[in-house]
Every structure is written in C-alpha cells, then in structure tokens.
Coordinates of C-alpha atoms in Angstrom, one line a residue:
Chain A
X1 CA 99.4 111.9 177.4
X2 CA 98.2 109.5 174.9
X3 CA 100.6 107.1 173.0
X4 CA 100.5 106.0 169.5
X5 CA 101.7 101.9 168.9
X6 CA 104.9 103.3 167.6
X7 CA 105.9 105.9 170.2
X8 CA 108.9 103.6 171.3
X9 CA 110.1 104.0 167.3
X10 CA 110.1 107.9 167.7
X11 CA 111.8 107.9 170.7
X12 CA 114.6 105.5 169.2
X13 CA 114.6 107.0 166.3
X14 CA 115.5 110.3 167.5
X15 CA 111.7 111.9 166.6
X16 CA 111.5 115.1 168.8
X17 CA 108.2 114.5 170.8
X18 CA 105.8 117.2 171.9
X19 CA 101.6 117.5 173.5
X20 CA 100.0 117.7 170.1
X21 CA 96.4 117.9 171.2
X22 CA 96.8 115.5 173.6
X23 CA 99.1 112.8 171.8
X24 CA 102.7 112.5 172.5
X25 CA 103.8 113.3 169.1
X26 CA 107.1 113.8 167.1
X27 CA 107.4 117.5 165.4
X28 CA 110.6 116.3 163.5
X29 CA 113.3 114.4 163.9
X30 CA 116.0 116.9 163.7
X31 CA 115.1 119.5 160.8
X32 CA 111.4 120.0 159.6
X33 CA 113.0 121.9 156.4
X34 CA 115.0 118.6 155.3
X35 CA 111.7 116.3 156.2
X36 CA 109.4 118.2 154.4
X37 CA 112.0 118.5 151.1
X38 CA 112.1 114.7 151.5
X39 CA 108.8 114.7 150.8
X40 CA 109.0 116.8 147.9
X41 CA 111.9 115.2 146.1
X42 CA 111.9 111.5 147.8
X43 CA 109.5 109.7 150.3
X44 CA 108.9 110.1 154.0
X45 CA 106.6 109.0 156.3
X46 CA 104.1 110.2 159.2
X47 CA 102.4 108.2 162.8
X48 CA 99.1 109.3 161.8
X49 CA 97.7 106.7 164.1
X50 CA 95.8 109.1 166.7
X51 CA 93.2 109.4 163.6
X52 CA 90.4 107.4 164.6
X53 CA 89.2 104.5 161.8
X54 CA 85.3 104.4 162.1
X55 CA 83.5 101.3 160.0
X56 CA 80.3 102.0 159.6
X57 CA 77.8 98.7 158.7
X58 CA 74.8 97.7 158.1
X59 CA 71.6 97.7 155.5
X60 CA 71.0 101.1 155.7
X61 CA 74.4 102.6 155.4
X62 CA 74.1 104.4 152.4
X63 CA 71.2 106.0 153.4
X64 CA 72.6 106.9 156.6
X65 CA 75.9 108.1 155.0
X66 CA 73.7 110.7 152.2
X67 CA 72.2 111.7 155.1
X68 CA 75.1 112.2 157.6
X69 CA 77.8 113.9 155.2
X70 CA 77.4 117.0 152.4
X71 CA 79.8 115.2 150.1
X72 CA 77.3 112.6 148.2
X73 CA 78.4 109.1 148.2
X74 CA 76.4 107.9 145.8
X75 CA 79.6 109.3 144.1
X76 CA 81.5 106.6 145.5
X77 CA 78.8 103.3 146.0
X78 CA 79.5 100.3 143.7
X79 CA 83.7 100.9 143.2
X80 CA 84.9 99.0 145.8
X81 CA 87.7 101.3 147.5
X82 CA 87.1 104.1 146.6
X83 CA 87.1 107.7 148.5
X84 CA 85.3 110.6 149.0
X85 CA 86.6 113.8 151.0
X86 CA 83.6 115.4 152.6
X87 CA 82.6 117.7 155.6
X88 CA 80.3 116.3 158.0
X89 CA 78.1 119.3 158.8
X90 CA 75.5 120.2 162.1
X91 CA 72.3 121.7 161.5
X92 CA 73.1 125.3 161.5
X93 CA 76.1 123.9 158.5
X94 CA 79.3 124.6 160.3
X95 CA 82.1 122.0 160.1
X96 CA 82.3 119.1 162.5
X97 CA 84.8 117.6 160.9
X98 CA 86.3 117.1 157.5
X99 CA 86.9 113.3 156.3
X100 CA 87.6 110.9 153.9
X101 CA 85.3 108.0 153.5
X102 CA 85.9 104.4 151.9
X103 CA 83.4 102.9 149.7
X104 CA 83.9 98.8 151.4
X105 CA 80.6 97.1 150.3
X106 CA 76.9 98.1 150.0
X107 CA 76.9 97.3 153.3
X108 CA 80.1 98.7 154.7
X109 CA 81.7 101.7 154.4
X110 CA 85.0 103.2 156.1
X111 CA 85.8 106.8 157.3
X112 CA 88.6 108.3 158.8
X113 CA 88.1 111.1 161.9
X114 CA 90.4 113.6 162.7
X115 CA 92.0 113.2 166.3
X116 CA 91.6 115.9 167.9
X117 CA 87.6 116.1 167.2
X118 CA 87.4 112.4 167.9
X119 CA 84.9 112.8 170.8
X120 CA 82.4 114.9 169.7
X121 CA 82.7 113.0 165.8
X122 CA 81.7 109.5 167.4
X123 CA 79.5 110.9 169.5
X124 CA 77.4 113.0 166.4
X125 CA 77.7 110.0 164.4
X126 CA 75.9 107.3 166.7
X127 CA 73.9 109.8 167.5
X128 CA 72.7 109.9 163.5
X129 CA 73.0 106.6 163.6
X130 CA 70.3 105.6 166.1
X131 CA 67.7 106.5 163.5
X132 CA 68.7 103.9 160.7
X133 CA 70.2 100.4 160.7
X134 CA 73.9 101.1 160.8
X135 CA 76.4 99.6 163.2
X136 CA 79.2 102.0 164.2
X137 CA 82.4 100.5 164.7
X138 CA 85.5 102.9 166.4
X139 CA 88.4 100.7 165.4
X140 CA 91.2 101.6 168.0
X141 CA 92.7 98.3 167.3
X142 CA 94.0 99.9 164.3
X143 CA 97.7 102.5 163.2
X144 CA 97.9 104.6 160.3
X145 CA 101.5 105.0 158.5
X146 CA 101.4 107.9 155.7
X147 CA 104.2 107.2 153.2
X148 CA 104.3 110.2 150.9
X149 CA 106.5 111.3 148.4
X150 CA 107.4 111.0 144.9
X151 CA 109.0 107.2 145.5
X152 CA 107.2 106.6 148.4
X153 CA 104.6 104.1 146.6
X154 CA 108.2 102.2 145.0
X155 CA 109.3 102.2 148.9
X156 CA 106.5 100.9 150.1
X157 CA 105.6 98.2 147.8
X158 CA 108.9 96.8 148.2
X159 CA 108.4 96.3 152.0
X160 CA 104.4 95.1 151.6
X161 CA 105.2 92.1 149.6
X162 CA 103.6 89.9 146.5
X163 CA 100.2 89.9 148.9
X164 CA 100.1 93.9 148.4
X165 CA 101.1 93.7 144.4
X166 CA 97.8 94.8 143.8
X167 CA 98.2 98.4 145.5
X168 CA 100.1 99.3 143.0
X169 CA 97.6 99.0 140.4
X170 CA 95.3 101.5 142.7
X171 CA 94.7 104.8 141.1
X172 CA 94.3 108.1 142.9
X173 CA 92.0 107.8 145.7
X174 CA 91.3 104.1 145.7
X175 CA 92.4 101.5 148.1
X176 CA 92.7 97.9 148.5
X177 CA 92.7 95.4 151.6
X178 CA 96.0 92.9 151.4
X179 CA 97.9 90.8 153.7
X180 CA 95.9 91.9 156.6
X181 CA 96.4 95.5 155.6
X182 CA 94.4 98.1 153.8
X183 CA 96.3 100.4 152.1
X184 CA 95.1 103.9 150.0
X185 CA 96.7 105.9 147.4
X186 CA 95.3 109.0 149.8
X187 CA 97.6 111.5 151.5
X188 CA 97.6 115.0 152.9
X189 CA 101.2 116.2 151.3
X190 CA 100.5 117.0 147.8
X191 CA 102.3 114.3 146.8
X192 CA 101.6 110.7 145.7
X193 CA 101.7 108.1 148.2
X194 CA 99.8 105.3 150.6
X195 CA 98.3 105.7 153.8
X196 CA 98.1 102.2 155.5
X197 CA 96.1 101.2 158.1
X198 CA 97.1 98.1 160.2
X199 CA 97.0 96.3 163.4
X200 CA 98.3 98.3 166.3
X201 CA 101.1 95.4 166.9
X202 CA 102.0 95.2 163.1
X203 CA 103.0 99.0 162.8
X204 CA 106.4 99.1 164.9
X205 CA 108.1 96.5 162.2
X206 CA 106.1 98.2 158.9
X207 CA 107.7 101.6 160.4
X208 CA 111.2 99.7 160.7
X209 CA 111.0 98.0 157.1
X210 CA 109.6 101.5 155.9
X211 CA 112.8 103.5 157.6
X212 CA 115.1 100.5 156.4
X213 CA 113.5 100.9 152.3
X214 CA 114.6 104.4 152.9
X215 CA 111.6 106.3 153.3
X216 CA 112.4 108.9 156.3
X217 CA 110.5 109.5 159.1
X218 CA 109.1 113.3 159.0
X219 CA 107.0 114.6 162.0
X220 CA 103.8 116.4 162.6
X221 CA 105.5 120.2 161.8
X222 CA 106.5 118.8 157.9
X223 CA 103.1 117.4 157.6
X224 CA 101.5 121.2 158.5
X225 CA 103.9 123.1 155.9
X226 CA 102.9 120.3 153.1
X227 CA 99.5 120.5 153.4
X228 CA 99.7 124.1 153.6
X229 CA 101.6 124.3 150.3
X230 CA 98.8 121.4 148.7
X231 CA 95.9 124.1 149.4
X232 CA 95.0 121.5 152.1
X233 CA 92.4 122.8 155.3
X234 CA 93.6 121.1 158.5
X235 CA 90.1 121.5 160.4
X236 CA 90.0 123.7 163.7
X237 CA 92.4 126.3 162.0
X238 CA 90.9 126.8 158.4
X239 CA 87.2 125.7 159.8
X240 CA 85.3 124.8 162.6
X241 CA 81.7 124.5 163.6
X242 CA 80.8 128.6 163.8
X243 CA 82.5 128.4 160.0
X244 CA 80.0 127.5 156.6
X245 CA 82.1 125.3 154.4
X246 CA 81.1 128.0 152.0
X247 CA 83.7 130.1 153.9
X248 CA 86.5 127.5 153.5
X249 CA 86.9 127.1 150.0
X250 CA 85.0 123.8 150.7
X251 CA 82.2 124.9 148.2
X252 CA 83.5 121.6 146.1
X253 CA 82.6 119.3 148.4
X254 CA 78.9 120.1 149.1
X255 CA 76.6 117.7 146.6
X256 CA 73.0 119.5 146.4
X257 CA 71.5 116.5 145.0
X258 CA 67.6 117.0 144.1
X259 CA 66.4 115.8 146.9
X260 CA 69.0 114.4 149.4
X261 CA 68.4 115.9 153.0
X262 CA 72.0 116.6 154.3
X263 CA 72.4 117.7 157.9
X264 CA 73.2 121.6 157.6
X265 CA 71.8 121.8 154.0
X266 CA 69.0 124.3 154.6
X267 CA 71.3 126.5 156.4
X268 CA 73.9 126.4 153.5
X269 CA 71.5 126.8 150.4
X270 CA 70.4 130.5 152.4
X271 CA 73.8 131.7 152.1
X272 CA 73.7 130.1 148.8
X273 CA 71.1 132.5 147.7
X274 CA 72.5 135.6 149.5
X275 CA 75.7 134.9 148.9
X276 CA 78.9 134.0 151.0
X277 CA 79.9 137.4 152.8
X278 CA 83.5 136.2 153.4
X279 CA 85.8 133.5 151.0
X280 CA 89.1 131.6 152.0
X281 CA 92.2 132.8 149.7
X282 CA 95.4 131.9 149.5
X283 CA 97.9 134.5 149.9
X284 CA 101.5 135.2 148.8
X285 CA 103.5 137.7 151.1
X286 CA 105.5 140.2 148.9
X287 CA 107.3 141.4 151.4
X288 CA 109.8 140.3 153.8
X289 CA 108.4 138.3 156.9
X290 CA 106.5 135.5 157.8
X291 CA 102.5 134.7 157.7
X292 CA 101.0 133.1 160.7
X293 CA 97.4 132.3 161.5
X294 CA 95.8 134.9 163.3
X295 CA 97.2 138.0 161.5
X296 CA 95.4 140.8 160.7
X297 CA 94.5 141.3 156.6
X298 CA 93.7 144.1 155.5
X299 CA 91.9 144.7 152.0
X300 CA 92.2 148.9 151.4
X301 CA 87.9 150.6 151.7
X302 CA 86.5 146.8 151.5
X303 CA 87.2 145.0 155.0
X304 CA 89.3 143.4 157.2
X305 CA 90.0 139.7 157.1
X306 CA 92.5 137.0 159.2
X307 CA 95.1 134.5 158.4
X308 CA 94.0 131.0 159.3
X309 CA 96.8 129.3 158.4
X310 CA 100.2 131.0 157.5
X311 CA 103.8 129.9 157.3
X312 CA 107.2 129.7 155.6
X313 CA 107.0 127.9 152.2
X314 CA 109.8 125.5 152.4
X315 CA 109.2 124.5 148.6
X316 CA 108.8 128.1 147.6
X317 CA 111.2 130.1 149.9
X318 CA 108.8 132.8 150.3
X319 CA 105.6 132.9 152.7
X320 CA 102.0 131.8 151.7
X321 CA 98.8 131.5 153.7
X322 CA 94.6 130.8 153.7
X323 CA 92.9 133.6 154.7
X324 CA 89.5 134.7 155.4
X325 CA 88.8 137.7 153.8
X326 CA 85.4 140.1 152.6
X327 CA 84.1 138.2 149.6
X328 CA 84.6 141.6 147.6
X329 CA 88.6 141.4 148.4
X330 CA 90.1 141.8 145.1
X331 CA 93.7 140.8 144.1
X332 CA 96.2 142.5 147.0
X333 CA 95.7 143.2 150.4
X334 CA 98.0 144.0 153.1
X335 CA 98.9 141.5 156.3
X336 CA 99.5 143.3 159.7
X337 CA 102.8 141.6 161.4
X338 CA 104.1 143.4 164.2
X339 CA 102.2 146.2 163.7
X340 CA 103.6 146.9 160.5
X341 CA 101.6 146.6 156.8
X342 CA 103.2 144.3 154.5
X343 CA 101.7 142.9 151.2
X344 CA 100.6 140.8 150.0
X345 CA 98.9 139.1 147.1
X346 CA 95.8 136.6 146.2
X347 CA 97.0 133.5 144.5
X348 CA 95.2 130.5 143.3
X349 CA 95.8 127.6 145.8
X350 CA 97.1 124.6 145.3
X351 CA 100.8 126.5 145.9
X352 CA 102.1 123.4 145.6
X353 CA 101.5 119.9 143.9
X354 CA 104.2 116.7 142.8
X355 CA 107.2 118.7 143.5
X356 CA 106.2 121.9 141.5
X357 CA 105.0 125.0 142.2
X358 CA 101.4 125.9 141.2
X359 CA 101.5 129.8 141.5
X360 CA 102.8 132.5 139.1
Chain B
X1 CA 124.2 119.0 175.6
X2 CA 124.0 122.5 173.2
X3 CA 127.2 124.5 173.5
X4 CA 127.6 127.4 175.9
X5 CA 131.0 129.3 175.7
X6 CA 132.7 130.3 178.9
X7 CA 133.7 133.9 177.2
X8 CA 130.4 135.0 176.8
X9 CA 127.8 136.5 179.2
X10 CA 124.0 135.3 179.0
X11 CA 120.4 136.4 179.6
X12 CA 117.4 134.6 180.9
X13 CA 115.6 134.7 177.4
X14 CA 118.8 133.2 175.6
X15 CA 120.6 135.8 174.6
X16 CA 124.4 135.7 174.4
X17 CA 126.5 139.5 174.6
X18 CA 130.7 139.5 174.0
X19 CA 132.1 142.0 175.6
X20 CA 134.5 143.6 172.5
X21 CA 136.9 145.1 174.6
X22 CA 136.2 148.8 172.8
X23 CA 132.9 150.0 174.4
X24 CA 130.8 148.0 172.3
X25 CA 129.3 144.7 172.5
X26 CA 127.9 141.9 170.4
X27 CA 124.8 140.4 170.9
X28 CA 122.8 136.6 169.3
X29 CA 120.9 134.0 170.5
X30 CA 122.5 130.9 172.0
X31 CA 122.6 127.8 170.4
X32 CA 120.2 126.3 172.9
X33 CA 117.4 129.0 171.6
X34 CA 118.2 128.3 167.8
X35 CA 118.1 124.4 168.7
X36 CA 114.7 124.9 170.5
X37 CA 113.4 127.4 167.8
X38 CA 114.8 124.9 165.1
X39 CA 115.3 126.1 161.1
X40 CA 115.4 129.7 161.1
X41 CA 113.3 131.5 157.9
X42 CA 113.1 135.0 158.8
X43 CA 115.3 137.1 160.5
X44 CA 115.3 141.3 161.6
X45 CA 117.9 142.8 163.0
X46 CA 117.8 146.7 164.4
X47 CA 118.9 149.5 162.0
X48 CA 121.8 151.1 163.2
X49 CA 121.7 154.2 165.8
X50 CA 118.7 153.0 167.2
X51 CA 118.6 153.3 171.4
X52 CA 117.8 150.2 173.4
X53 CA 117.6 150.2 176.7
X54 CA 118.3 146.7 178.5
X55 CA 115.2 144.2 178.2
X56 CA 113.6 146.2 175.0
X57 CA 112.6 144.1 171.9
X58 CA 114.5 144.9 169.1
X59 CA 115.0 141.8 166.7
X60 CA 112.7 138.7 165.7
X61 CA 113.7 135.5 164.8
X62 CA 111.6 133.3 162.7
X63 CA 111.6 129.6 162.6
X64 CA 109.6 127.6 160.5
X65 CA 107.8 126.4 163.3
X66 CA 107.5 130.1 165.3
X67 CA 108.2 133.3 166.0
X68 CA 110.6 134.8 168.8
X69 CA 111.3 138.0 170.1
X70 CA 115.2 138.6 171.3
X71 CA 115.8 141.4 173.6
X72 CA 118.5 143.9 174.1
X73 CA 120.7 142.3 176.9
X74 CA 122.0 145.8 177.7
X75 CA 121.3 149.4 177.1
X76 CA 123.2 151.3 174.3
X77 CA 123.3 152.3 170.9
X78 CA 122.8 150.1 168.2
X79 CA 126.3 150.3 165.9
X80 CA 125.7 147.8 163.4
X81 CA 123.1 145.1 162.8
X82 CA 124.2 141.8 161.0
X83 CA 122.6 142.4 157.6
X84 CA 123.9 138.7 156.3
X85 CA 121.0 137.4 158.1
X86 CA 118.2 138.6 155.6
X87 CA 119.4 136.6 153.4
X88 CA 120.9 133.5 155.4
X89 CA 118.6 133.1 157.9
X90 CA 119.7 130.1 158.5
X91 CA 123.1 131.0 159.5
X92 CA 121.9 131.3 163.0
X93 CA 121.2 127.5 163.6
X94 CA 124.7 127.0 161.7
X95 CA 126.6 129.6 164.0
X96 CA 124.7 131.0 166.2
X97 CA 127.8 132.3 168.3
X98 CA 129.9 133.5 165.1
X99 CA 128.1 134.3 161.7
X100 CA 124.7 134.2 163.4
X101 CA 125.7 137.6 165.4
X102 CA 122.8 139.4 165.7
X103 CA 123.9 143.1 166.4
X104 CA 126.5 145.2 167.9
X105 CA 125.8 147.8 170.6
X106 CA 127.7 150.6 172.1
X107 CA 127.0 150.7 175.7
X108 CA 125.3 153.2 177.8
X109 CA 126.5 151.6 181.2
X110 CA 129.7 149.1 181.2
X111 CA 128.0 148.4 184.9
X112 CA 125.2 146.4 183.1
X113 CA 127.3 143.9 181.9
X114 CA 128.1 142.7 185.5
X115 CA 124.3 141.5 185.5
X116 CA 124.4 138.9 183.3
X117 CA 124.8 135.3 183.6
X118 CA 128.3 134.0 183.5
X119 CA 128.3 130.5 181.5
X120 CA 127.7 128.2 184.5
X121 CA 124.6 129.9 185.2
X122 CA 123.3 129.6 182.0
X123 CA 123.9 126.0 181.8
X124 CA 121.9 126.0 184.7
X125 CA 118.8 127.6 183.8
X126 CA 118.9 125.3 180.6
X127 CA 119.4 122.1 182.6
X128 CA 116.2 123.6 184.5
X129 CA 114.2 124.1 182.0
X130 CA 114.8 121.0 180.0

C-alpha cells in the first residue's frame, strides 16, 4: 500500500490506519464524531497528500486549460492565486474528475487531482496536452495538510511564521506562495481554513507544529461526513464518467462561453435542450434510521431514484443524503432501508456551512 | 486489548449472551465489535414476543461509519428489547456489556447455550482476526 510523507505521524499519533483506495490512510484517531465537531467548533487537520499537484506551463496554457476543463478560466486569469472548481469532462460529458485549479501566471497554472483517479487524470491531461504548448508537471515531490475549522486559519498562522503573514490577508478561494510553501484559503469541510502544499520532507514537522498549536488531527471518515453536510460531491460516489454534471448538481460549474470548445460540451448542451431526466437532491430522513449510498428512493407514480451519498449528520443529529432522483421528484419521497419505506424529504443543500445549519 | 468478561458466553459475529439464571438471557455486542464499528448513531432492537431462532438477524447497529447486523446467539422468545438505545445510541460504545444490553430472550433450548464460546475462545478469535 502506498504511504503518504507523514504516515510515521499517524501511526505515532494514534491515527487508526486503513486501504483507502490504495493509500494507507487514517479513518480517525479514536472518534470520528469528536473529529468532525472539532471541525465545526475549533480547527483540525487532514493528510491530504495522496492528491496529486499537477503544474501545468507553458505559452499556451490558457488555451489549453478553456479547452481541457468546463469551468472557464478566463474567470480566474490575471488575479494571481486565485481558484476555480471545475469538472474536467470526456467527449460524451461525463465526469473525469472534479478539481480545483490555481491561477499562477499567464504562463502557469496549478490544479489539484483527486487520488484515486490519478492515473487515468494525468494520462487524459497529456494526452490534451500534446496538441498545444503546455508542459505538464505531476509534482509528487509535494504533501498537502488541510487545516479547517473555524480557528484553524489563527492556528496555522501562528506556526507559518512572519514569511506567511500575508496568507492571512487571502480571501476566500485565493492563495499565496511563502516561505517555500503555498498555502490556500480552500477546503472541503464547510468551514474556513488553508490547505498547504509543501515539500514532502517539510510536512512531518508542519503536522507536529500544527498538532502542538492545537489543531487536532481528524481522519479520512470526518472529512466524508463534513463534506457531506457542505453539499460537497466527492467524485466516484456523487459522479463519475457514465454521469452528466447536469445530473450532479454541478450545472454551476459549466461556462457555455460563445464560442469556447470544451471537451464534452456538445454532448451537455443536447441534454441542455431536452432537458436533464434525473437531478441530485439532498435529502433529510424523517424517520428513524440511517441513509447510505446505494439505497433505494422512491418518489410515489414518478420514479425511482438512489442514494449516492448518505450518512449520519454529526452537526445535525439526524440523517441527510445526495440522491439521484427523476427530475419531476417533488418535495418527499421515500428511502428503502432494510426493506422497509421510510421518509424522507428534499432540502436545499448546503446542510451545513460555518458551524450552522443551512436547512429548515 | 478490548475487554472480554469471563461470565459471559460469545459468538463468532461478536455477540455476548448472560445467562440470567431464570430461563432468560441477555444479549449485546462485545466491546471489540462496538470498538471496531466505532460511534454508534442508530440503533434497533426486536419488539418483544418476537421468535428467533439461533443465527437469525434481529437487530442493527449503526455507526457513523457503517452498518451491522447482530444475530440471535440462541433460539427463544424475545422478552424485552433495550428501548434506551433509540435514544442513546451511543451507550453501546460506553457500555457495551451493561447499559448497551441489546435484548433479553427467553430460551427455547437451555442446550444451546453450551455452544457458545466461553471467554478464552473469544479472545482468541479476536487475537486472530486482528
């Protein structure tokens, strides 16, 4: 199984380490619950390190990039730092992956890949590449810390130093390099917080000073129910190639700019014009029981539909869910657990967002 | 090391039964499965009077992480089912051999008890499977 640089800091630190996908990752490090309220109420910190940083370079990057990704980044070019979450589609539009990409320079921009589609993302991306002057740079030479949380950015200044000072002037969705460092106010929590990338040697003592400024570490199962509750996809579960973005509530990340020629975009503006025949809502379960991907939804003479992601609401105490459901689905439906038909109801997602909850 | 009582019998799926005394027995999971299944959200017991026979699901435990089955570790009739739980799921990582009872059975067959796993067994099938 594959390591991440500070797999000897899990194990020391008591991190509960299973395969995720490959990586020998922590779940928790004791009680996802208390992780994921740290989160909410305090600051913690994910090993998101077995992401892959791709820089991209080169004279032709932009063009390259409004080709390569739905997501436009002209919306981004010019403001050094800042991001852009889009979905990086194939031709017939089904997800390859979703990502956030760094505006660096005219000439450089960064993007982040999820692990387990790292393969098949490098691959499609030189692939695109050959055609224009862009170099593509996989940079396994670097970690990525998450600290999240609503002190987390106070934490982790304090340990940074005067050379990162400036990352606290970052707004939302920017990011700056420092002291070797880049660090983003990005995050997949709901909360505020940095995501730092740095050198795979630097990370074990960052994770220390991190742990020692009192920002916990949380594992892999925390990070699922936050960005559950932050109306966040986590790609392969909510969406995957045979899915349209269309389908995964990802209709606000496609840019149909006159005249841009997106990969997948033909594909997308047909069911554009006849219309999505399923949607991705989030659901609250009335009754008593648990929502888990795969279950059964049922939506009474219009269709049948399926949990994609489902879980326990830690912040919420009840359970919520994405599901795919018949685009007529109105505002209740039913979920089959166990063979049983419990209810449940259509709620606006985020469920969650800085500590508070976002539903009725 | 998670804590296995000498005064209780066990089953392969991590199950713990007490043997009351009275023709009736009272069944959880062990702390070993509530340590592996981690915080508990959800829990459903079996409404009283219902028959079990030995090995039949009849409750579900619910962590945030997953769901679990427990199975009757004998045959009987269900007396009464720990109600508490519904609302303190949690109680089972707590206590999972007091509070976190599960149910109580009457048994069909006394006889079935001598099947189970006596505490050093179970020890060892958790040392095997760690």
């Amino acid at each position: 199984m594959a390591k991440t640089p500070l797999y000897d800091k899990h194990v020391e630190m008591g991190g509960k380490m299973v395969d995720f996908g490959g990586w020998d990752m922590p779940i928790n490090y004791g009680s996802q619950l208390e992780e994921h309220k740290q989160v909410r109420e305090d600051a913690g910190m994910f090993d998101v390190s077995h992401m892959t940083v791709v820089d991209m370079k080169g004279e032709q990057v932009i063009a390259f990039l409004q080709k390569l990704l739905a997501n436009n980044v002209a919306k981004i070019t010019g403001k050094p730092g800042k991001a852009l979450y889009s979905c990086m589609l194939n031709e017939q539009g089904g997800v390859i992956d979703d990502l956030i990409t760094y505006y660096m320079n005219d000439s450089w921009f960064r993007t982040v890949v999820n692990a387990a589609t790292r393969d098949k993302d490098i691959a499609w991306i030189e692939k695109q590449a050959a055609a224009f002057d862009v170099e593509v740079i996989v940079r396994d030479d670097l970690a990525m810390i998450a600290a999240q949380g609503p002190n987390a950015r106070d934490k982790a200044l304090s340990v940074l130093g005067s050379e990162c000072a400036g990352a606290g002037e970052l707004t939302p969705f920017f990011a700056t390099e420092c002291g070797g460092k880049f660090v983003a106010r990005t995050g997949y929590t709901g909360e505020d917080g940095f995501e730092i990338m740095l050198s795979n040697d630097e990370a074990p003592k960052l994770w220390q000073a991190l742990s020692d400024a009192g920002v916990k570490p949380c594992g892999l199962g925390a990070r699922d129910t936050l960005r559950l509750e932050a109306g966040m996809n986590l790609y392969g579960t909510d969406m995957d190639e045979e899915v349209s973005p269309l389908e995964a509530a990802l209709g606000w990340t496609l840019s149909f700019d006159e005249g841009r020629d997106f990969i997948g975009r033909g594909p997308l503006e047909a069911l554009k014009a006849e219309g999505a025949k399923r949607k991705m809502v989030g659901l609250v379960l009335t009754d008593r029981g648990v929502l888990r991907g795969h279950q059964k939804v049922v939506a009474e003479g219009i269709g049948e539909g399926e949990i994609t992601s489902g879980s326990f609401s830690p912040s919420l105490g009840k359970s919520i869910a994405f599901a795919r459901v018949p685009a007529a689905m109105g505002d209740t439906c039913q979920v089959e657990i166990r063979g049983k038909l419990l209810n449940a109801r259509v709620v606006k997602f985020p469920f969650v967002r800085n500590g508070k909850s976002c539903i009725d | 090391m998670s804590n296995v009582p000498t005064d209780l019998k066990y089953t392969k799926s991590h199950e713990w039964v007490k043997d009351n005394g009275d023709g009736t027995v009272t069944v959880g999971v062990t702390d070993h499965a509530q340590e592996l299944l981690g915080d508990m959200v959800f829990v459903e017991v079996p409404e009283s009077g219902r028959e079990l026979s030995a090995g039949e699901d009849c409750a579900v435990v619910e962590s945030v992480k997953a769901a679990s089955d427990v199975y009757s570790p004998v045959s009987g009739e269900v007396v009464e089912g720990n109600e508490e739980l519904a609302d303190a799921p949690e109680t089972v990582n707590s206590d999972a051999y007091g509070e976190g009872w599960m149910f109580k059975l009457k048994l069909a067959d006394s006889g079935e008890l001598g099947g189970l796993m006596d505490a050093a067994a179970y020890e060892e099938l958790v040392a095997s499977e760690s």
